[in-house]
PDB file of C-alpha atoms in Angstrom:
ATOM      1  CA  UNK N   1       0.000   0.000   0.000  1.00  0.00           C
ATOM      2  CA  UNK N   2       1.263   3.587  -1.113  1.00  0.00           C
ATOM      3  CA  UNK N   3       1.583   6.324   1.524  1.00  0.00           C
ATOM      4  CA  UNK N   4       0.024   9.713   0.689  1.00  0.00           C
ATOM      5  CA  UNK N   5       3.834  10.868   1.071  1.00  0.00           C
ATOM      6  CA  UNK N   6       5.200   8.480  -1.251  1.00  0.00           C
ATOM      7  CA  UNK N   7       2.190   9.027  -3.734  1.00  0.00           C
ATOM      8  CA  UNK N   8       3.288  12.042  -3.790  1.00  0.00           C
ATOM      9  CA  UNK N   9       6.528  12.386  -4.358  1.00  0.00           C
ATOM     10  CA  UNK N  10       5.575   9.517  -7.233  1.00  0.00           C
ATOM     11  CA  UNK N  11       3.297  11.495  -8.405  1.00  0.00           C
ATOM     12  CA  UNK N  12       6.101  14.823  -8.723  1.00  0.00           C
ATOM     13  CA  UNK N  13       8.352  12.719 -10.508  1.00  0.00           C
ATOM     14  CA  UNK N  14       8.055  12.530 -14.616  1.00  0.00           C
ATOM     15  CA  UNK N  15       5.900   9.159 -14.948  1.00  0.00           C
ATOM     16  CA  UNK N  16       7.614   8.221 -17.925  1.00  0.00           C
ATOM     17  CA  UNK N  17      10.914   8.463 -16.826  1.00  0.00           C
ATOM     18  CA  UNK N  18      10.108   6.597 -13.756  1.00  0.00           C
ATOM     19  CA  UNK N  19      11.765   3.120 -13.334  1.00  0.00           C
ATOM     20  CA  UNK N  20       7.593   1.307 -12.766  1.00  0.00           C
ATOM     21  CA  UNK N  21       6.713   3.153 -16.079  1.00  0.00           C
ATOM     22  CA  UNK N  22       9.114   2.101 -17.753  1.00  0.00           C
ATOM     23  CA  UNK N  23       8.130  -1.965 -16.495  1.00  0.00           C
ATOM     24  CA  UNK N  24       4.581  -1.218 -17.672  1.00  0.00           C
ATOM     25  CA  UNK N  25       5.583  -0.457 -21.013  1.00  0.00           C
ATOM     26  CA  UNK N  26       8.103  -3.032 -21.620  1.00  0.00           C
ATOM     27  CA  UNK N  27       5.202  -5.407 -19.967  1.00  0.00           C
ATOM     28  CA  UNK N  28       2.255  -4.076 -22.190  1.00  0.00           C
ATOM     29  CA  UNK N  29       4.958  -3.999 -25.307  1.00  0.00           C
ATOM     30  CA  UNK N  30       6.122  -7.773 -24.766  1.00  0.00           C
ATOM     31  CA  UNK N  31       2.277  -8.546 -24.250  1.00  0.00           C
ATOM     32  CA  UNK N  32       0.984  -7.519 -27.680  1.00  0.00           C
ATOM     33  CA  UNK N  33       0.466 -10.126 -30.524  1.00  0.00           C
ATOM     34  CA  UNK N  34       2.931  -8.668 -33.275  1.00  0.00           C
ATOM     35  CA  UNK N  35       4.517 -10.464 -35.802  1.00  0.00           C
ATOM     36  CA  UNK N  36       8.386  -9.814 -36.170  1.00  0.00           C
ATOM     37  CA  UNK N  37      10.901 -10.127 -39.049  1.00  0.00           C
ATOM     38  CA  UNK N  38      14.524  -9.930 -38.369  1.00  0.00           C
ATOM     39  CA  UNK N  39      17.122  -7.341 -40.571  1.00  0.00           C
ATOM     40  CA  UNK N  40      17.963 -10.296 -42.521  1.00  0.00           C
ATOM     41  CA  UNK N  41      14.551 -11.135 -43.588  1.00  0.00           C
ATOM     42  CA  UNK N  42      13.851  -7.514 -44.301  1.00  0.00           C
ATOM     43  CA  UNK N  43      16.835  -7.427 -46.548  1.00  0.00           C
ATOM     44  CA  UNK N  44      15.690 -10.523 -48.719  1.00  0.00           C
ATOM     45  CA  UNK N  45      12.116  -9.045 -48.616  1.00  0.00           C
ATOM     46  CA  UNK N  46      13.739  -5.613 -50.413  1.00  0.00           C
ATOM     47  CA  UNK N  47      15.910  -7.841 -52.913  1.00  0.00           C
ATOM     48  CA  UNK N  48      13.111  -9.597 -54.190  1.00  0.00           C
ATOM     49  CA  UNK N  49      12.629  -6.798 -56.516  1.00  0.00           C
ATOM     50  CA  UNK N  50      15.860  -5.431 -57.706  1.00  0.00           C
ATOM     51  CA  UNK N  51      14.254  -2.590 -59.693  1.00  0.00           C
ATOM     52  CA  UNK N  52      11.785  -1.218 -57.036  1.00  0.00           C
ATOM     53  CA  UNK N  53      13.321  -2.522 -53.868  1.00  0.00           C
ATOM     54  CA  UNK N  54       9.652  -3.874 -52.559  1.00  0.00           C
ATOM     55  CA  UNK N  55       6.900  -5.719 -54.641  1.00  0.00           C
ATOM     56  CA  UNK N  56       3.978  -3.453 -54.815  1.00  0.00           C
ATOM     57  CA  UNK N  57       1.961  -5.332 -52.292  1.00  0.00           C
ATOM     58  CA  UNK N  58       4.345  -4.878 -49.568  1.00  0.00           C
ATOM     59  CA  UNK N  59       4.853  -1.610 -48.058  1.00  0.00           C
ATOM     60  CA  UNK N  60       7.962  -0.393 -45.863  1.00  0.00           C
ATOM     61  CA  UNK N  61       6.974   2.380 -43.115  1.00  0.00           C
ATOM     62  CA  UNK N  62       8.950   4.401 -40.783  1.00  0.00           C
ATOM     63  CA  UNK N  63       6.878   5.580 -37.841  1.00  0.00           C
ATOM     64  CA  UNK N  64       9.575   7.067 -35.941  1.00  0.00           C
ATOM     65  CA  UNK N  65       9.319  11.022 -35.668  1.00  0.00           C
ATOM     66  CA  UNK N  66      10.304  13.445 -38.439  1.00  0.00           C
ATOM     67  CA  UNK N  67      13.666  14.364 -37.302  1.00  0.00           C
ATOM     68  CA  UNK N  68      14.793  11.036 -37.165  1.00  0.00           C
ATOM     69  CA  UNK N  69      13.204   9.826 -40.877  1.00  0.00           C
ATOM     70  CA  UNK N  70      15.164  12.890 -41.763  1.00  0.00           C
ATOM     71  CA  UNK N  71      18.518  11.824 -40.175  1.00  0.00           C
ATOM     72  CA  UNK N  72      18.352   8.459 -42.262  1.00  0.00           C
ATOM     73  CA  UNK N  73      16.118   5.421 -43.314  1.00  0.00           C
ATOM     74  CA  UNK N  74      15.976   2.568 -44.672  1.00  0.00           C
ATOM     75  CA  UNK N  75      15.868   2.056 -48.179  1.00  0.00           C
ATOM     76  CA  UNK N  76      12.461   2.220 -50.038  1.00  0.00           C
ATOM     77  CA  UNK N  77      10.542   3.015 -46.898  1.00  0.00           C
ATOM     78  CA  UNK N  78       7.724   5.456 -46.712  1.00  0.00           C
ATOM     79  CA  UNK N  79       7.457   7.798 -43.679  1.00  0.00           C
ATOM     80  CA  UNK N  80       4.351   7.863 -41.633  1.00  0.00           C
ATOM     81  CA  UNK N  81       4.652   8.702 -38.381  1.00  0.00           C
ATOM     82  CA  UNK N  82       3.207   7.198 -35.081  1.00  0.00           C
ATOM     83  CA  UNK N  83       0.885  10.072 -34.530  1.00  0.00           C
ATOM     84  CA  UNK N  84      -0.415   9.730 -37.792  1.00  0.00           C
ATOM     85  CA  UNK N  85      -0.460   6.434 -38.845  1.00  0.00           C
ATOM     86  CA  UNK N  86      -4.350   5.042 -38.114  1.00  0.00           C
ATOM     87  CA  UNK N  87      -5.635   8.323 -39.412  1.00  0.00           C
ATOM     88  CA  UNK N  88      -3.685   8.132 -42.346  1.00  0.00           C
ATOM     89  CA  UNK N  89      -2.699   4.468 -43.827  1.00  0.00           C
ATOM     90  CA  UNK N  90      -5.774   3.736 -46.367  1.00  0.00           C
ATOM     91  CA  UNK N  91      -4.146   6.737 -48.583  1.00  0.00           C
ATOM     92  CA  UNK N  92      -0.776   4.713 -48.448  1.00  0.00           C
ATOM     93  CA  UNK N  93      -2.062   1.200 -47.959  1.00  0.00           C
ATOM     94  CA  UNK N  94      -5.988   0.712 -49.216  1.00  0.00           C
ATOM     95  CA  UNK N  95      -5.841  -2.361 -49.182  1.00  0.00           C
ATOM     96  CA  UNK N  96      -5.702  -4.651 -45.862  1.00  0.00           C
ATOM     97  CA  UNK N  97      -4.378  -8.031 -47.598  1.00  0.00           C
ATOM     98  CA  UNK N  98      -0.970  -6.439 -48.545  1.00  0.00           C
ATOM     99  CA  UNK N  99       1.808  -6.658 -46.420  1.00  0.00           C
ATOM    100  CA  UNK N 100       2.826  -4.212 -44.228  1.00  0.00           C
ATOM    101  CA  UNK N 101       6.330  -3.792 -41.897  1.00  0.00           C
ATOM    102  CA  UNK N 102       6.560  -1.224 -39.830  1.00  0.00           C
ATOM    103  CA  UNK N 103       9.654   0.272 -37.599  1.00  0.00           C
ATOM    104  CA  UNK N 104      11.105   2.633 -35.072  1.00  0.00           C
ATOM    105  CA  UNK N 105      13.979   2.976 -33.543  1.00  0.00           C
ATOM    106  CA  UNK N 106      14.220  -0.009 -31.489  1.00  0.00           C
ATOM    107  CA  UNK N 107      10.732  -1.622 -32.288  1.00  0.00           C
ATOM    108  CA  UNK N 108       8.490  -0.807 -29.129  1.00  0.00           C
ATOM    109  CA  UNK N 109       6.778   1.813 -31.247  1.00  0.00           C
ATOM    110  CA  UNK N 110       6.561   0.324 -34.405  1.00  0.00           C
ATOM    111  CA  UNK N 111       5.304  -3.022 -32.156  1.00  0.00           C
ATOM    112  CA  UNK N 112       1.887  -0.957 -30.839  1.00  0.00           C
ATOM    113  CA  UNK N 113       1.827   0.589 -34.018  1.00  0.00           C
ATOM    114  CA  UNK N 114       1.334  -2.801 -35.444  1.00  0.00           C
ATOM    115  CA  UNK N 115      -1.544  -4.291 -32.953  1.00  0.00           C
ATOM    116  CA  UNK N 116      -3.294  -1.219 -33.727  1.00  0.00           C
ATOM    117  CA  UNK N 117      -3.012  -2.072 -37.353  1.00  0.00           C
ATOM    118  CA  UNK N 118      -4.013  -5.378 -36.843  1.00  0.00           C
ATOM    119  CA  UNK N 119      -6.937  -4.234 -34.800  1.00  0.00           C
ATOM    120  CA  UNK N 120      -8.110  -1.789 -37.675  1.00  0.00           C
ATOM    121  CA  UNK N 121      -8.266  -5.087 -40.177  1.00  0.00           C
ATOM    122  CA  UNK N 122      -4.918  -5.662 -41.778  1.00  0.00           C
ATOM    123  CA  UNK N 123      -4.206  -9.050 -42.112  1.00  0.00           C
ATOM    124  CA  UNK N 124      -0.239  -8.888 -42.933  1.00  0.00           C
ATOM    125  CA  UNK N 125       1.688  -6.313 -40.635  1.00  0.00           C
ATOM    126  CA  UNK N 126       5.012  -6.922 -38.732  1.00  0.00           C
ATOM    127  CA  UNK N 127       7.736  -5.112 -37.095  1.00  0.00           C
ATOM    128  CA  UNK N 128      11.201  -5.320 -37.716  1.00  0.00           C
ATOM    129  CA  UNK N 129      13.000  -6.357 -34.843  1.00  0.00           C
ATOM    130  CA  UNK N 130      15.049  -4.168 -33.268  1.00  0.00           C
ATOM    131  CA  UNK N 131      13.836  -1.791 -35.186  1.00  0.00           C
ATOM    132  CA  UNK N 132      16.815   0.903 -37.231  1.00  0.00           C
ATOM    133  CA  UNK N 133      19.114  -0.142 -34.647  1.00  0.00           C
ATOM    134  CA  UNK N 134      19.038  -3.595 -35.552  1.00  0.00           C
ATOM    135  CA  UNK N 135      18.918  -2.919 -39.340  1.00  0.00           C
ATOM    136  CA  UNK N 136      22.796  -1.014 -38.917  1.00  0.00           C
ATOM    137  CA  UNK N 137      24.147  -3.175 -36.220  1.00  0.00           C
ATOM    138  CA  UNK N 138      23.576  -6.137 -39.130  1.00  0.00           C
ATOM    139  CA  UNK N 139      25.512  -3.573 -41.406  1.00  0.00           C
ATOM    140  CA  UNK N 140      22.398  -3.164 -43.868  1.00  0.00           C
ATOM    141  CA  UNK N 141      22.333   0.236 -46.239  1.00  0.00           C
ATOM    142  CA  UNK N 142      20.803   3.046 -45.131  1.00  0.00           C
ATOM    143  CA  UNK N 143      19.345   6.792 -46.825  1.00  0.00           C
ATOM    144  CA  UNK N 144      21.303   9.224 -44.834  1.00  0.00           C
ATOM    145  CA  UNK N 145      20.454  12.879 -45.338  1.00  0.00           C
ATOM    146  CA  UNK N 146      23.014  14.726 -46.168  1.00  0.00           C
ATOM    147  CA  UNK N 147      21.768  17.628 -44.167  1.00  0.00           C
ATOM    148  CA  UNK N 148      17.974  17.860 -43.151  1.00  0.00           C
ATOM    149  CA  UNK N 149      16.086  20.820 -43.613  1.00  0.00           C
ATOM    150  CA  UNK N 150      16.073  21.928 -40.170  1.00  0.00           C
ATOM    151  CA  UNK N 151      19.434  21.657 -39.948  1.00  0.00           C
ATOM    152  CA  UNK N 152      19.753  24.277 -42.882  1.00  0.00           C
ATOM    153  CA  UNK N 153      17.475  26.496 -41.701  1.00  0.00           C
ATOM    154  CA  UNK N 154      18.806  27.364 -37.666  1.00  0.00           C
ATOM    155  CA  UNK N 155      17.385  30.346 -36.319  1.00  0.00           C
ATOM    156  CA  UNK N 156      17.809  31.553 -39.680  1.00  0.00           C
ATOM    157  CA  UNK N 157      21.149  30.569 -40.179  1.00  0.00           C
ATOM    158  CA  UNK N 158      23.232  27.841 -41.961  1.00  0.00           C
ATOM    159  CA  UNK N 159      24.640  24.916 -39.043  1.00  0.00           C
ATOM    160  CA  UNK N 160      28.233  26.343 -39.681  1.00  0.00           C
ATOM    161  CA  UNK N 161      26.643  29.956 -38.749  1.00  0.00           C
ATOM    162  CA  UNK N 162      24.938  29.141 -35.406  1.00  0.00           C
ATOM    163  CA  UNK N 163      28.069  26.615 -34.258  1.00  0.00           C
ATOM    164  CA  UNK N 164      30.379  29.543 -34.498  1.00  0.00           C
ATOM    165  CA  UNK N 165      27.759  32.117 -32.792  1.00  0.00           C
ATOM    166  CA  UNK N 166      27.878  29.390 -30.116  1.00  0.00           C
ATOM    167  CA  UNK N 167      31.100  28.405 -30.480  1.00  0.00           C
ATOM    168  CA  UNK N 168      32.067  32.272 -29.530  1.00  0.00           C
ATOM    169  CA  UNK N 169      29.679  32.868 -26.757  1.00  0.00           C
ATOM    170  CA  UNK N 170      31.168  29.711 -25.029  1.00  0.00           C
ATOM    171  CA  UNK N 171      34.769  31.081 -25.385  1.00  0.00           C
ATOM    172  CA  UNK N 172      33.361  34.415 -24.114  1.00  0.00           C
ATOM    173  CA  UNK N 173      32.236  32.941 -20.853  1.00  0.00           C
ATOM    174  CA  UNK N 174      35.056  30.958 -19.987  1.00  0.00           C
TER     175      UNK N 174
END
């Protein structure tokens, strides 16, 4: 049983940084029924189709957020983020009988992403396991942005501009 004092200073602390939030996630992750391919079966899935990269029943989504799609991705993949992705998969996936793989960074996102999926009708989703990490650690080729939009565009100047404004008002105050 909780104390009112402990509840409290629970309750102060950020819930999702907390060490029993984070056990309730990995619990109601590990608990969903999601289907999982690893890197390597991803890899063969995109080779099929030399030409394309995927066959035009199976579709490739990233639903990790915008800056990191930007940073780099996997080849072939179509970017449709988390908060986004029940509203908006019939315009990128009409119909519910092709295949779909989803992932994230790590594959906890992309996993709920998928049970909702299944949930809303489709009959072939799965998550890539381990998600982008996975996909590099096996040593598979990635899209890497050269330099993402918001990196051009800093407080209205280039990166190189705002590193030495920075650069300068650190050496000022030391």
């Amino acid at each position: 049983m909780f104390s009112k004092t402990l509840f409290r200073q629970a309750s102060r602390a950020s819930f999702s940084s907390s060490a029993l939030a984070r056990g309730l996630f990995k619990d109601y992750v590990a608990k969903l029924n999601v289907k999982y391919v690893t890197a390597s079966q991803l890899d063969a899935i995109i080779n099929e189709n030399p030409l394309t990269g995927l066959a035009p029943n199976v579709h490739l989504i990233d639903v990790r957020e915008t800056y990191e799609w930007n940073e780099d991705h996997i080849p072939f993949s179509t970017y449709l983020g988390k908060g986004v992705l029940e509203r908006d998969i019939q315009n990128f996936v009409p119909d519910v009988y092709d295949q779909v793989i989803l992932y994230c960074a790590g594959g906890d996102r992309a996993s709920i992403s998928a049970d909702n999926l299944s949930k809303m009708g489709y009959k072939q989703v799965a998550v890539l396991k381990g998600g982008m990490g996975a996909w590099k650690q096996a040593g598979r080729p990635i899209v890497t942005n050269e330099r993402a939009y918001s990196d051009r565009v800093l407080y209205g100047k280039t990166v190189e501009e705002e590193v030495e404004y920075r650069l300068k008002l650190q050496n000022s105050s030391a």
